[in-house]
Amino acid sequence: MSISRGRPPKADASSIDPLIRAAAADLLDSLAPTRRAARVAPAGPLRRAVLAVRLAEALEVLAAQAVDDARTRDGQTWAEVGDAFGVRPQTAQARFRLSPSELGT
C-alpha cells in the first residue's frame, strides 16, 4: 500500500463505501425522531446534520479506542496501524493516540 503524507483528504460522498453511507443514513434517521435528538436541533435537515457530527465525533473516539486495543492487546505497531489507514506511522500516532484522560489514568 502506498503511504501518503499527512491525514487523508476529507471524505466526500464518492469516497465512502455506499453500504457504509446507507448504514449511517439509516442510523441518523432512526435517531432523529427521538426526544433527546429534539433537544439537539430543530427537526429536519439541520437536526440530521447535528446528529451526523455528534456521531462522527463518537466514532473517532471509538476508532482511537480500537487502535489502542489493537496496540496493547494484539501488539500492533504504529507502522501497522499506519499501513491499515494508508498513512505514515507518525500520522497514525498523531490521529489515534489516546490522551491520559482517555486512557483512564
Coordinates of N, CA and C in Angstrom, one line a residue:
M1 N 0.9 -1.2 0.0 CA 0.0 0.0 0.0 C 0.9 1.2 0.0
S2 N 0.6 2.2 -0.8 CA 1.4 3.4 -0.8 C 1.0 4.3 0.3
I3 N 2.0 4.9 0.9 CA 1.7 5.8 2.1 C 1.7 7.2 1.6
S4 N 0.7 7.9 2.0 CA 0.6 9.4 1.6 C 1.1 10.2 2.8
R5 N 1.4 11.4 2.6 CA 1.8 12.3 3.7 C 0.6 12.9 4.3
G6 N 0.6 13.0 5.6 CA -0.5 13.7 6.4 C -1.8 12.9 6.4
R7 N -2.8 13.5 6.9 CA -4.1 12.9 7.0 C -4.7 12.8 5.7
P8 N -5.5 11.7 5.4 CA -6.2 11.6 4.2 C -7.1 12.8 3.9
P9 N -7.4 13.1 2.7 CA -8.3 14.2 2.4 C -9.7 14.0 3.0
K10 N -10.3 15.1 3.2 CA -11.7 15.0 3.8 C -12.6 14.1 2.9
A11 N -13.3 13.3 3.5 CA -14.2 12.3 2.8 C -15.3 13.1 2.1
D12 N -15.8 12.6 1.0 CA -17.0 13.1 0.3 C -17.8 11.9 -0.1
A13 N -19.0 12.2 -0.6 CA -20.0 11.1 -0.8 C -19.4 10.0 -1.7
S14 N -18.5 10.4 -2.7 CA -18.0 9.4 -3.6 C -16.9 8.6 -3.0
S15 N -16.3 9.1 -1.9 CA -15.2 8.3 -1.3 C -15.6 7.4 -0.2
I16 N -16.9 7.3 0.1 CA -17.4 6.5 1.2 C -18.1 5.3 0.5
D17 N -17.8 4.1 1.0 CA -18.5 2.9 0.5 C -20.0 3.1 0.6
P18 N -20.8 2.8 -0.4 CA -22.2 3.0 -0.4 C -22.9 2.3 0.7
L19 N -22.5 1.1 1.1 CA -23.1 0.4 2.1 C -22.9 1.0 3.5
I20 N -21.7 1.6 3.7 CA -21.4 2.3 5.0 C -22.2 3.6 5.0
R21 N -22.3 4.3 3.9 CA -23.1 5.5 3.8 C -24.6 5.3 4.1
A22 N -25.1 4.2 3.5 CA -26.5 3.9 3.7 C -26.8 3.5 5.2
A23 N -25.8 2.7 5.8 CA -26.0 2.4 7.2 C -26.0 3.6 8.1
A24 N -25.1 4.5 7.8 CA -25.0 5.8 8.6 C -26.3 6.6 8.4
A25 N -26.8 6.7 7.2 CA -28.1 7.4 7.0 C -29.2 6.8 7.7
D26 N -29.3 5.4 7.7 CA -30.3 4.7 8.4 C -30.2 5.0 9.9
L27 N -29.0 5.0 10.5 CA -28.8 5.2 11.9 C -29.3 6.7 12.2
L28 N -28.9 7.6 11.4 CA -29.3 9.0 11.7 C -30.8 9.1 11.6
D29 N -31.4 8.5 10.6 CA -32.9 8.5 10.5 C -33.6 7.9 11.7
S30 N -33.0 6.9 12.3 CA -33.6 6.2 13.5 C -33.4 7.1 14.7
L31 N -32.3 7.9 14.8 CA -32.1 8.7 15.9 C -32.9 10.0 15.9
A32 N -33.1 10.5 14.7 CA -33.7 11.9 14.5 C -35.0 12.1 15.3
P33 N -35.9 11.1 15.3 CA -37.2 11.3 15.9 C -37.2 11.2 17.4
T34 N -36.1 10.8 18.0 CA -36.1 10.6 19.5 C -36.2 12.0 20.2
R35 N -36.6 11.9 21.5 CA -36.8 13.1 22.3 C -35.4 13.8 22.6
R36 N -34.4 13.0 22.8 CA -33.1 13.5 23.0 C -32.6 14.3 21.8
A37 N -32.8 13.8 20.6 CA -32.4 14.5 19.4 C -33.2 15.8 19.2
A38 N -34.4 15.8 19.7 CA -35.2 17.0 19.6 C -34.6 18.2 20.4
R39 N -33.8 17.8 21.4 CA -33.1 18.9 22.2 C -31.9 19.4 21.5
V40 N -31.4 18.6 20.5 CA -30.1 18.9 19.9 C -30.3 20.0 18.8
A41 N -31.4 19.9 18.0 CA -31.6 20.8 16.9 C -33.1 20.7 16.5
P42 N -33.6 21.7 15.8 CA -34.9 21.6 15.3 C -35.1 20.5 14.2
A43 N -36.3 20.0 14.1 CA -36.5 18.9 13.1 C -36.1 19.3 11.7
G44 N -35.7 18.3 10.9 CA -35.3 18.5 9.6 C -33.9 18.3 9.3
P45 N -33.4 18.8 8.2 CA -32.0 18.6 7.8 C -31.0 19.1 8.8
L46 N -31.3 20.1 9.5 CA -30.3 20.6 10.5 C -30.1 19.6 11.6
R47 N -31.2 19.0 12.1 CA -31.1 18.0 13.1 C -30.2 16.9 12.6
R48 N -30.5 16.4 11.4 CA -29.7 15.3 10.9 C -28.2 15.7 10.8
A49 N -27.9 16.9 10.4 CA -26.5 17.4 10.3 C -25.9 17.4 11.7
V50 N -26.6 17.9 12.7 CA -26.0 18.0 14.0 C -25.8 16.5 14.6
L51 N -26.7 15.6 14.3 CA -26.6 14.3 14.8 C -25.4 13.6 14.0
A52 N -25.2 13.9 12.7 CA -24.1 13.3 12.0 C -22.8 13.8 12.6
V53 N -22.7 15.0 12.9 CA -21.4 15.5 13.5 C -21.2 14.8 14.9
R54 N -22.2 14.7 15.7 CA -22.1 14.0 17.0 C -21.7 12.6 16.8
L55 N -22.3 11.9 15.8 CA -21.9 10.5 15.5 C -20.5 10.4 15.1
A56 N -20.1 11.3 14.2 CA -18.7 11.3 13.7 C -17.7 11.4 14.9
E57 N -18.0 12.3 15.8 CA -17.2 12.5 17.0 C -17.1 11.2 17.8
A58 N -18.2 10.6 18.0 CA -18.2 9.4 18.8 C -17.5 8.3 18.1
L59 N -17.6 8.2 16.8 CA -16.9 7.2 16.0 C -15.4 7.4 16.0
E60 N -14.9 8.7 16.0 CA -13.5 9.0 16.1 C -12.9 8.5 17.5
V61 N -13.7 8.7 18.6 CA -13.3 8.2 19.9 C -13.2 6.7 19.9
L62 N -14.2 6.0 19.3 CA -14.3 4.6 19.2 C -13.1 4.0 18.4
A63 N -12.8 4.7 17.3 CA -11.7 4.3 16.5 C -10.4 4.4 17.2
A64 N -10.2 5.4 18.0 CA -8.9 5.6 18.8 C -8.9 4.5 19.8
Q65 N -10.0 4.2 20.5 CA -10.0 3.1 21.5 C -9.7 1.7 20.8
A66 N -10.2 1.5 19.6 CA -10.0 0.3 18.9 C -8.5 0.1 18.5
V67 N -7.9 1.2 18.1 CA -6.5 1.2 17.7 C -5.7 1.0 19.0
D68 N -6.0 1.6 20.1 CA -5.4 1.3 21.4 C -5.5 -0.1 21.8
D69 N -6.6 -0.7 21.6 CA -6.8 -2.2 21.9 C -5.9 -3.0 21.0
A70 N -5.8 -2.6 19.7 CA -5.0 -3.4 18.7 C -3.5 -3.3 19.1
R71 N -3.1 -2.1 19.6 CA -1.7 -1.9 20.0 C -1.4 -2.6 21.4
T72 N -2.3 -2.5 22.3 CA -2.0 -3.0 23.7 C -2.3 -4.5 23.8
R73 N -3.4 -5.0 23.2 CA -3.8 -6.4 23.3 C -3.2 -7.2 22.2
D74 N -3.1 -6.7 21.0 CA -2.6 -7.5 19.9 C -1.2 -7.2 19.5
G75 N -0.6 -6.2 20.1 CA 0.8 -5.9 19.8 C 1.0 -5.2 18.4
Q76 N 0.0 -4.6 17.8 CA 0.2 -3.9 16.6 C 1.1 -2.7 16.8
T77 N 1.9 -2.5 15.8 CA 2.8 -1.3 15.8 C 2.2 -0.1 15.2
W78 N 2.8 1.1 15.4 CA 2.3 2.3 14.7 C 2.4 2.1 13.2
A79 N 3.5 1.4 12.8 CA 3.7 1.2 11.3 C 2.5 0.4 10.8
E80 N 2.1 -0.6 11.5 CA 1.0 -1.5 11.0 C -0.3 -0.7 11.0
V81 N -0.5 0.1 12.0 CA -1.7 1.0 12.1 C -1.7 2.0 10.9
G82 N -0.5 2.6 10.7 CA -0.4 3.5 9.5 C -0.7 2.8 8.2
D83 N -0.1 1.6 8.0 CA -0.4 0.8 6.8 C -1.9 0.6 6.6
A84 N -2.6 0.2 7.7 CA -4.0 0.0 7.6 C -4.8 1.2 7.1
F85 N -4.3 2.4 7.5 CA -5.0 3.6 7.1 C -4.4 4.3 5.9
G86 N -3.3 3.8 5.4 CA -2.6 4.4 4.3 C -1.9 5.7 4.6
V87 N -1.4 5.8 5.8 CA -0.7 7.0 6.2 C 0.6 6.5 6.9
R88 N 1.5 7.5 7.1 CA 2.7 7.2 7.8 C 2.5 6.9 9.3
P89 N 3.4 6.1 9.9 CA 3.2 5.8 11.3 C 3.0 7.0 12.2
Q90 N 3.7 8.1 12.0 CA 3.6 9.3 12.8 C 2.2 9.9 12.6
T91 N 1.7 9.9 11.5 CA 0.3 10.4 11.2 C -0.7 9.6 12.0
A92 N -0.5 8.3 11.9 CA -1.5 7.4 12.6 C -1.4 7.7 14.1
Q93 N -0.2 7.8 14.6 CA 0.0 8.1 16.1 C -0.6 9.4 16.5
A94 N -0.4 10.4 15.6 CA -1.0 11.7 16.0 C -2.5 11.7 16.0
R95 N -3.1 10.9 15.1 CA -4.5 10.8 15.0 C -5.2 9.9 16.0
F96 N -4.5 8.8 16.3 CA -5.2 7.8 17.2 C -4.7 7.6 18.6
R97 N -3.6 8.3 18.9 CA -3.0 8.1 20.3 C -4.0 8.7 21.3
L98 N -4.3 7.9 22.3 CA -5.2 8.4 23.3 C -4.5 9.3 24.3
S99 N -5.2 10.3 24.8 CA -4.6 11.1 25.9 C -4.7 10.4 27.2
P100 N -3.9 10.8 28.2 CA -4.0 10.1 29.5 C -5.4 10.1 30.1
S101 N -6.2 11.1 29.8 CA -7.6 11.2 30.3 C -8.5 10.1 29.6
E102 N -8.2 9.9 28.3 CA -8.9 8.9 27.6 C -8.5 7.5 28.0
L103 N -7.3 7.3 28.5 CA -6.8 6.0 28.9 C -7.3 5.7 30.3
G104 N -7.9 6.7 31.0 CA -8.5 6.4 32.3 C -7.4 6.5 33.4
T105 N -6.3 7.2 33.1 CA -5.2 7.3 34.1 C -5.2 8.6 34.7

